[in-house]
Amino acid sequence: KLSVLTSVFIWPSYSRLHLCLGVPATMSGKSLVVVITSCNVKKIDQKAYGIKKQLCRVTLKVGDKEVKSSVKPGLDPEWEEEFTFDIEDENKTKVFASFQMDEDAKQIGDEQQFLLPSLINGKPLYKGLIVPGGVVNMMMTAKGFGKEGEEEDTSGFMDIMDGGGMEMD
């Protein structure tokens, strides 16, 4: 079959044109999806860090793009916020993550970096941002790059049910 394109729309952005045609916005077709799920910082010494209000936020930087989660109250908020980043070269690109608290978004702990080559293509992988008094939970998924998924060996699962070598007297 031969399909004919009868009209072309001119979009103001190169990436929008590519999205309209079904081609990824980046030439590489690679992206990273980061879901900030939750955090638990119940053990933080609020007085030592000068925290007056229990307001939490996470900042992510990948390349030139920086995003911030919404501000959530409490010491164990849940976000479930998803951010997508275009990746040109996963071997040179790093994810930088930091955690902020209080009304003035005071950074708590150090900025941490995560390397992309350890990710598995298409499989969400847990990453924890360690902060004083707790951790921020995130899931990272490589799309179009990363290690190919490896099959898990389940041949030994439930061996004890079929005489798999464990005996009881």
JSON list of C-alpha atoms in Angstrom, two decimals:
[
{"chain": "A", "resi": 1, "resn": "LYS", "atom": "CA", "xyz": [0.00, 0.00, 0.00]},
{"chain": "A", "resi": 2, "resn": "LEU", "atom": "CA", "xyz": [1.10, 3.51, -0.74]},
{"chain": "A", "resi": 3, "resn": "SER", "atom": "CA", "xyz": [-0.03, 6.30, 1.53]},
{"chain": "A", "resi": 4, "resn": "VAL", "atom": "CA", "xyz": [0.01, 9.88, 0.35]},
{"chain": "A", "resi": 5, "resn": "LEU", "atom": "CA", "xyz": [0.56, 12.87, 2.61]},
{"chain": "A", "resi": 6, "resn": "THR", "atom": "CA", "xyz": [-1.92, 15.47, 1.40]},
{"chain": "A", "resi": 7, "resn": "SER", "atom": "CA", "xyz": [-1.07, 18.34, 3.73]},
{"chain": "A", "resi": 8, "resn": "VAL", "atom": "CA", "xyz": [1.76, 19.46, 5.94]},
{"chain": "A", "resi": 9, "resn": "PHE", "atom": "CA", "xyz": [1.35, 21.58, 9.04]},
{"chain": "A", "resi": 10, "resn": "ILE", "atom": "CA", "xyz": [4.16, 23.93, 9.94]},
{"chain": "A", "resi": 11, "resn": "TRP", "atom": "CA", "xyz": [4.68, 23.94, 13.70]},
{"chain": "A", "resi": 12, "resn": "PRO", "atom": "CA", "xyz": [6.65, 26.63, 15.50]},
{"chain": "A", "resi": 13, "resn": "SER", "atom": "CA", "xyz": [8.84, 24.03, 17.16]},
{"chain": "A", "resi": 14, "resn": "TYR", "atom": "CA", "xyz": [11.02, 21.31, 15.66]},
{"chain": "A", "resi": 15, "resn": "SER", "atom": "CA", "xyz": [10.18, 18.93, 18.50]},
{"chain": "A", "resi": 16, "resn": "ARG", "atom": "CA", "xyz": [6.42, 19.46, 18.06]},
{"chain": "A", "resi": 17, "resn": "LEU", "atom": "CA", "xyz": [6.73, 18.62, 14.38]},
{"chain": "A", "resi": 18, "resn": "HIS", "atom": "CA", "xyz": [8.51, 15.41, 15.25]},
{"chain": "A", "resi": 19, "resn": "LEU", "atom": "CA", "xyz": [5.94, 14.51, 17.90]},
{"chain": "A", "resi": 20, "resn": "CYS", "atom": "CA", "xyz": [3.15, 15.15, 15.39]},
{"chain": "A", "resi": 21, "resn": "LEU", "atom": "CA", "xyz": [4.81, 12.78, 12.91]},
{"chain": "A", "resi": 22, "resn": "GLY", "atom": "CA", "xyz": [5.39, 10.14, 15.58]},
{"chain": "A", "resi": 23, "resn": "VAL", "atom": "CA", "xyz": [9.15, 10.64, 15.72]},
{"chain": "A", "resi": 24, "resn": "PRO", "atom": "CA", "xyz": [10.76, 11.18, 19.13]},
{"chain": "A", "resi": 25, "resn": "ALA", "atom": "CA", "xyz": [11.63, 14.81, 19.94]},
{"chain": "A", "resi": 26, "resn": "THR", "atom": "CA", "xyz": [15.30, 13.93, 20.33]},
{"chain": "A", "resi": 27, "resn": "MET", "atom": "CA", "xyz": [17.24, 12.42, 17.49]},
{"chain": "A", "resi": 28, "resn": "SER", "atom": "CA", "xyz": [18.47, 9.68, 19.81]},
{"chain": "A", "resi": 29, "resn": "GLY", "atom": "CA", "xyz": [14.98, 8.56, 20.85]},
{"chain": "A", "resi": 30, "resn": "LYS", "atom": "CA", "xyz": [16.25, 8.05, 24.40]},
{"chain": "A", "resi": 31, "resn": "SER", "atom": "CA", "xyz": [14.50, 9.29, 27.51]},
{"chain": "A", "resi": 32, "resn": "LEU", "atom": "CA", "xyz": [14.61, 8.86, 31.27]},
{"chain": "A", "resi": 33, "resn": "VAL", "atom": "CA", "xyz": [11.45, 8.75, 33.35]},
{"chain": "A", "resi": 34, "resn": "VAL", "atom": "CA", "xyz": [11.86, 9.60, 37.04]},
{"chain": "A", "resi": 35, "resn": "VAL", "atom": "CA", "xyz": [8.95, 9.13, 39.44]},
{"chain": "A", "resi": 36, "resn": "ILE", "atom": "CA", "xyz": [9.40, 10.76, 42.84]},
{"chain": "A", "resi": 37, "resn": "THR", "atom": "CA", "xyz": [7.22, 8.52, 44.97]},
{"chain": "A", "resi": 38, "resn": "SER", "atom": "CA", "xyz": [7.62, 9.49, 48.62]},
{"chain": "A", "resi": 39, "resn": "CYS", "atom": "CA", "xyz": [10.00, 10.30, 51.42]},
{"chain": "A", "resi": 40, "resn": "ASN", "atom": "CA", "xyz": [10.37, 9.60, 55.11]},
{"chain": "A", "resi": 41, "resn": "VAL", "atom": "CA", "xyz": [12.47, 12.00, 57.16]},
{"chain": "A", "resi": 42, "resn": "LYS", "atom": "CA", "xyz": [10.86, 11.42, 60.54]},
{"chain": "A", "resi": 43, "resn": "LYS", "atom": "CA", "xyz": [14.25, 11.11, 62.25]},
{"chain": "A", "resi": 44, "resn": "ILE", "atom": "CA", "xyz": [15.55, 14.51, 61.14]},
{"chain": "A", "resi": 45, "resn": "ASP", "atom": "CA", "xyz": [16.65, 16.92, 63.87]},
{"chain": "A", "resi": 46, "resn": "GLN", "atom": "CA", "xyz": [14.54, 19.90, 62.83]},
{"chain": "A", "resi": 47, "resn": "LYS", "atom": "CA", "xyz": [16.13, 22.29, 65.30]},
{"chain": "A", "resi": 48, "resn": "ALA", "atom": "CA", "xyz": [19.67, 21.45, 64.14]},
{"chain": "A", "resi": 49, "resn": "TYR", "atom": "CA", "xyz": [18.71, 22.25, 60.52]},
{"chain": "A", "resi": 50, "resn": "GLY", "atom": "CA", "xyz": [16.65, 25.33, 61.44]},
{"chain": "A", "resi": 51, "resn": "ILE", "atom": "CA", "xyz": [13.43, 23.89, 60.03]},
{"chain": "A", "resi": 52, "resn": "LYS", "atom": "CA", "xyz": [10.38, 25.82, 61.16]},
{"chain": "A", "resi": 53, "resn": "LYS", "atom": "CA", "xyz": [7.75, 24.25, 58.87]},
{"chain": "A", "resi": 54, "resn": "GLN", "atom": "CA", "xyz": [7.60, 20.66, 57.72]},
{"chain": "A", "resi": 55, "resn": "LEU", "atom": "CA", "xyz": [7.42, 21.35, 53.99]},
{"chain": "A", "resi": 56, "resn": "CYS", "atom": "CA", "xyz": [9.28, 18.98, 51.62]},
{"chain": "A", "resi": 57, "resn": "ARG", "atom": "CA", "xyz": [10.37, 19.28, 47.99]},
{"chain": "A", "resi": 58, "resn": "VAL", "atom": "CA", "xyz": [12.75, 17.43, 45.64]},
{"chain": "A", "resi": 59, "resn": "THR", "atom": "CA", "xyz": [14.79, 18.99, 42.82]},
{"chain": "A", "resi": 60, "resn": "LEU", "atom": "CA", "xyz": [16.08, 16.96, 39.85]},
{"chain": "A", "resi": 61, "resn": "LYS", "atom": "CA", "xyz": [18.64, 18.10, 37.27]},
{"chain": "A", "resi": 62, "resn": "VAL", "atom": "CA", "xyz": [19.46, 16.20, 34.09]},
{"chain": "A", "resi": 63, "resn": "GLY", "atom": "CA", "xyz": [21.64, 18.06, 31.61]},
{"chain": "A", "resi": 64, "resn": "ASP", "atom": "CA", "xyz": [20.26, 21.60, 31.21]},
{"chain": "A", "resi": 65, "resn": "LYS", "atom": "CA", "xyz": [16.79, 20.71, 32.50]},
{"chain": "A", "resi": 66, "resn": "GLU", "atom": "CA", "xyz": [15.85, 21.25, 36.14]},
{"chain": "A", "resi": 67, "resn": "VAL", "atom": "CA", "xyz": [12.49, 20.30, 37.64]},
{"chain": "A", "resi": 68, "resn": "LYS", "atom": "CA", "xyz": [11.03, 20.65, 41.11]},
{"chain": "A", "resi": 69, "resn": "SER", "atom": "CA", "xyz": [8.37, 18.53, 42.72]},
{"chain": "A", "resi": 70, "resn": "SER", "atom": "CA", "xyz": [5.38, 20.14, 44.35]},
{"chain": "A", "resi": 71, "resn": "VAL", "atom": "CA", "xyz": [5.77, 21.17, 47.99]},
{"chain": "A", "resi": 72, "resn": "LYS", "atom": "CA", "xyz": [4.18, 18.65, 50.38]},
{"chain": "A", "resi": 73, "resn": "PRO", "atom": "CA", "xyz": [3.60, 19.04, 54.12]},
{"chain": "A", "resi": 74, "resn": "GLY", "atom": "CA", "xyz": [4.79, 16.57, 56.75]},
{"chain": "A", "resi": 75, "resn": "LEU", "atom": "CA", "xyz": [7.80, 14.35, 57.33]},
{"chain": "A", "resi": 76, "resn": "ASP", "atom": "CA", "xyz": [6.57, 11.46, 55.17]},
{"chain": "A", "resi": 77, "resn": "PRO", "atom": "CA", "xyz": [4.81, 12.97, 52.14]},
{"chain": "A", "resi": 78, "resn": "GLU", "atom": "CA", "xyz": [3.80, 11.08, 49.01]},
{"chain": "A", "resi": 79, "resn": "TRP", "atom": "CA", "xyz": [4.22, 12.65, 45.57]},
{"chain": "A", "resi": 80, "resn": "GLU", "atom": "CA", "xyz": [3.87, 10.08, 42.78]},
{"chain": "A", "resi": 81, "resn": "GLU", "atom": "CA", "xyz": [5.08, 12.80, 40.39]},
{"chain": "A", "resi": 82, "resn": "GLU", "atom": "CA", "xyz": [6.59, 11.79, 37.05]},
{"chain": "A", "resi": 83, "resn": "PHE", "atom": "CA", "xyz": [9.25, 13.73, 35.13]},
{"chain": "A", "resi": 84, "resn": "THR", "atom": "CA", "xyz": [10.65, 12.85, 31.69]},
{"chain": "A", "resi": 85, "resn": "PHE", "atom": "CA", "xyz": [14.08, 13.91, 30.46]},
{"chain": "A", "resi": 86, "resn": "ASP", "atom": "CA", "xyz": [15.54, 13.60, 26.95]},
{"chain": "A", "resi": 87, "resn": "ILE", "atom": "CA", "xyz": [18.87, 11.77, 26.96]},
{"chain": "A", "resi": 88, "resn": "GLU", "atom": "CA", "xyz": [21.47, 12.33, 24.24]},
{"chain": "A", "resi": 89, "resn": "ASP", "atom": "CA", "xyz": [24.33, 10.24, 25.69]},
{"chain": "A", "resi": 90, "resn": "GLU", "atom": "CA", "xyz": [23.58, 8.06, 28.71]},
{"chain": "A", "resi": 91, "resn": "ASN", "atom": "CA", "xyz": [27.30, 7.49, 29.34]},
{"chain": "A", "resi": 92, "resn": "LYS", "atom": "CA", "xyz": [27.95, 11.21, 29.90]},
{"chain": "A", "resi": 93, "resn": "THR", "atom": "CA", "xyz": [24.62, 12.23, 31.45]},
{"chain": "A", "resi": 94, "resn": "LYS", "atom": "CA", "xyz": [24.00, 12.13, 35.20]},
{"chain": "A", "resi": 95, "resn": "VAL", "atom": "CA", "xyz": [20.92, 12.73, 37.32]},
{"chain": "A", "resi": 96, "resn": "PHE", "atom": "CA", "xyz": [21.43, 15.17, 40.19]},
{"chain": "A", "resi": 97, "resn": "ALA", "atom": "CA", "xyz": [18.91, 15.09, 43.02]},
{"chain": "A", "resi": 98, "resn": "SER", "atom": "CA", "xyz": [18.54, 17.23, 46.13]},
{"chain": "A", "resi": 99, "resn": "PHE", "atom": "CA", "xyz": [16.00, 17.56, 48.94]},
{"chain": "A", "resi": 100, "resn": "GLN", "atom": "CA", "xyz": [14.68, 20.80, 50.40]},
{"chain": "A", "resi": 101, "resn": "MET", "atom": "CA", "xyz": [12.57, 21.63, 53.45]},
{"chain": "A", "resi": 102, "resn": "ASP", "atom": "CA", "xyz": [10.92, 24.68, 55.03]},
{"chain": "A", "resi": 103, "resn": "GLU", "atom": "CA", "xyz": [9.27, 27.71, 53.41]},
{"chain": "A", "resi": 104, "resn": "ASP", "atom": "CA", "xyz": [12.54, 28.99, 51.98]},
{"chain": "A", "resi": 105, "resn": "ALA", "atom": "CA", "xyz": [13.41, 25.59, 50.40]},
{"chain": "A", "resi": 106, "resn": "LYS", "atom": "CA", "xyz": [16.52, 25.06, 52.51]},
{"chain": "A", "resi": 107, "resn": "GLN", "atom": "CA", "xyz": [18.64, 22.21, 51.07]},
{"chain": "A", "resi": 108, "resn": "ILE", "atom": "CA", "xyz": [18.91, 19.34, 53.52]},
{"chain": "A", "resi": 109, "resn": "GLY", "atom": "CA", "xyz": [21.89, 17.05, 52.98]},
{"chain": "A", "resi": 110, "resn": "ASP", "atom": "CA", "xyz": [24.09, 16.88, 49.91]},
{"chain": "A", "resi": 111, "resn": "GLU", "atom": "CA", "xyz": [23.13, 16.84, 46.27]},
{"chain": "A", "resi": 112, "resn": "GLN", "atom": "CA", "xyz": [23.53, 13.26, 45.04]},
{"chain": "A", "resi": 113, "resn": "GLN", "atom": "CA", "xyz": [24.21, 11.99, 41.55]},
{"chain": "A", "resi": 114, "resn": "PHE", "atom": "CA", "xyz": [22.95, 8.86, 39.84]},
{"chain": "A", "resi": 115, "resn": "LEU", "atom": "CA", "xyz": [24.59, 7.24, 36.81]},
{"chain": "A", "resi": 116, "resn": "LEU", "atom": "CA", "xyz": [22.45, 6.07, 33.90]},
{"chain": "A", "resi": 117, "resn": "PRO", "atom": "CA", "xyz": [24.38, 3.08, 32.46]},
{"chain": "A", "resi": 118, "resn": "SER", "atom": "CA", "xyz": [23.29, 0.89, 35.40]},
{"chain": "A", "resi": 119, "resn": "LEU", "atom": "CA", "xyz": [19.61, 1.19, 34.41]},
{"chain": "A", "resi": 120, "resn": "ILE", "atom": "CA", "xyz": [17.75, -1.60, 32.60]},
{"chain": "A", "resi": 121, "resn": "ASN", "atom": "CA", "xyz": [15.90, -0.60, 29.43]},
{"chain": "A", "resi": 122, "resn": "GLY", "atom": "CA", "xyz": [12.17, -0.36, 30.11]},
{"chain": "A", "resi": 123, "resn": "LYS", "atom": "CA", "xyz": [12.32, -1.59, 33.71]},
{"chain": "A", "resi": 124, "resn": "PRO", "atom": "CA", "xyz": [11.68, 0.77, 36.66]},
{"chain": "A", "resi": 125, "resn": "LEU", "atom": "CA", "xyz": [14.58, 0.66, 39.12]},
{"chain": "A", "resi": 126, "resn": "TYR", "atom": "CA", "xyz": [14.43, 1.94, 42.70]},
{"chain": "A", "resi": 127, "resn": "LYS", "atom": "CA", "xyz": [16.80, 4.75, 43.64]},
{"chain": "A", "resi": 128, "resn": "GLY", "atom": "CA", "xyz": [17.03, 6.31, 47.09]},
{"chain": "A", "resi": 129, "resn": "LEU", "atom": "CA", "xyz": [18.18, 9.85, 47.79]},
{"chain": "A", "resi": 130, "resn": "ILE", "atom": "CA", "xyz": [19.72, 9.59, 51.25]},
{"chain": "A", "resi": 131, "resn": "VAL", "atom": "CA", "xyz": [19.06, 12.64, 53.39]},
{"chain": "A", "resi": 132, "resn": "PRO", "atom": "CA", "xyz": [19.68, 13.34, 57.09]},
{"chain": "A", "resi": 133, "resn": "GLY", "atom": "CA", "xyz": [16.98, 11.55, 59.05]},
{"chain": "A", "resi": 134, "resn": "GLY", "atom": "CA", "xyz": [15.66, 9.48, 56.16]},
{"chain": "A", "resi": 135, "resn": "VAL", "atom": "CA", "xyz": [15.37, 8.85, 52.45]},
{"chain": "A", "resi": 136, "resn": "VAL", "atom": "CA", "xyz": [13.53, 10.07, 49.34]},
{"chain": "A", "resi": 137, "resn": "ASN", "atom": "CA", "xyz": [12.17, 7.19, 47.24]},
{"chain": "A", "resi": 138, "resn": "MET", "atom": "CA", "xyz": [12.32, 7.38, 43.44]},
{"chain": "A", "resi": 139, "resn": "MET", "atom": "CA", "xyz": [11.87, 5.05, 40.50]},
{"chain": "A", "resi": 140, "resn": "MET", "atom": "CA", "xyz": [13.96, 5.55, 37.34]},
{"chain": "A", "resi": 141, "resn": "THR", "atom": "CA", "xyz": [13.14, 3.98, 33.98]},
{"chain": "A", "resi": 142, "resn": "ALA", "atom": "CA", "xyz": [15.42, 4.08, 30.94]},
{"chain": "A", "resi": 143, "resn": "LYS", "atom": "CA", "xyz": [13.63, 4.19, 27.60]},
{"chain": "A", "resi": 144, "resn": "GLY", "atom": "CA", "xyz": [15.69, 3.45, 24.50]},
{"chain": "A", "resi": 145, "resn": "PHE", "atom": "CA", "xyz": [18.95, 2.82, 26.39]},
{"chain": "A", "resi": 146, "resn": "GLY", "atom": "CA", "xyz": [20.41, 0.85, 29.26]},
{"chain": "A", "resi": 147, "resn": "LYS", "atom": "CA", "xyz": [21.09, -2.81, 29.81]},
{"chain": "A", "resi": 148, "resn": "GLU", "atom": "CA", "xyz": [18.72, -5.23, 28.18]},
{"chain": "A", "resi": 149, "resn": "GLY", "atom": "CA", "xyz": [16.43, -6.98, 30.67]},
{"chain": "A", "resi": 150, "resn": "GLU", "atom": "CA", "xyz": [17.88, -10.18, 31.99]},
{"chain": "A", "resi": 151, "resn": "GLU", "atom": "CA", "xyz": [15.65, -13.17, 32.63]},
{"chain": "A", "resi": 152, "resn": "GLU", "atom": "CA", "xyz": [15.55, -14.14, 36.27]},
{"chain": "A", "resi": 153, "resn": "ASP", "atom": "CA", "xyz": [16.47, -17.77, 36.97]},
{"chain": "A", "resi": 154, "resn": "THR", "atom": "CA", "xyz": [13.52, -19.25, 38.83]},
{"chain": "A", "resi": 155, "resn": "SER", "atom": "CA", "xyz": [14.47, -22.90, 38.30]},
{"chain": "A", "resi": 156, "resn": "GLY", "atom": "CA", "xyz": [15.24, -23.38, 41.99]},
{"chain": "A", "resi": 157, "resn": "PHE", "atom": "CA", "xyz": [12.01, -21.80, 43.20]},
{"chain": "A", "resi": 158, "resn": "MET", "atom": "CA", "xyz": [9.97, -24.10, 45.42]},
{"chain": "A", "resi": 159, "resn": "ASP", "atom": "CA", "xyz": [12.51, -26.95, 45.19]},
{"chain": "A", "resi": 160, "resn": "ILE", "atom": "CA", "xyz": [11.52, -28.11, 48.64]},
{"chain": "A", "resi": 161, "resn": "MET", "atom": "CA", "xyz": [8.06, -28.99, 47.30]},
{"chain": "A", "resi": 162, "resn": "ASP", "atom": "CA", "xyz": [9.39, -31.60, 44.88]},
{"chain": "A", "resi": 163, "resn": "GLY", "atom": "CA", "xyz": [12.15, -33.13, 46.99]},
{"chain": "A", "resi": 164, "resn": "GLY", "atom": "CA", "xyz": [14.71, -30.52, 46.06]},
{"chain": "A", "resi": 165, "resn": "GLY", "atom": "CA", "xyz": [17.25, -31.61, 48.63]},
{"chain": "A", "resi": 166, "resn": "MET", "atom": "CA", "xyz": [15.77, -30.38, 51.89]},
{"chain": "A", "resi": 167, "resn": "GLU", "atom": "CA", "xyz": [14.77, -33.11, 54.27]},
{"chain": "A", "resi": 168, "resn": "MET", "atom": "CA", "xyz": [13.23, -32.96, 57.68]},
{"chain": "A", "resi": 169, "resn": "ASP", "atom": "CA", "xyz": [13.49, -35.69, 60.33]}
]
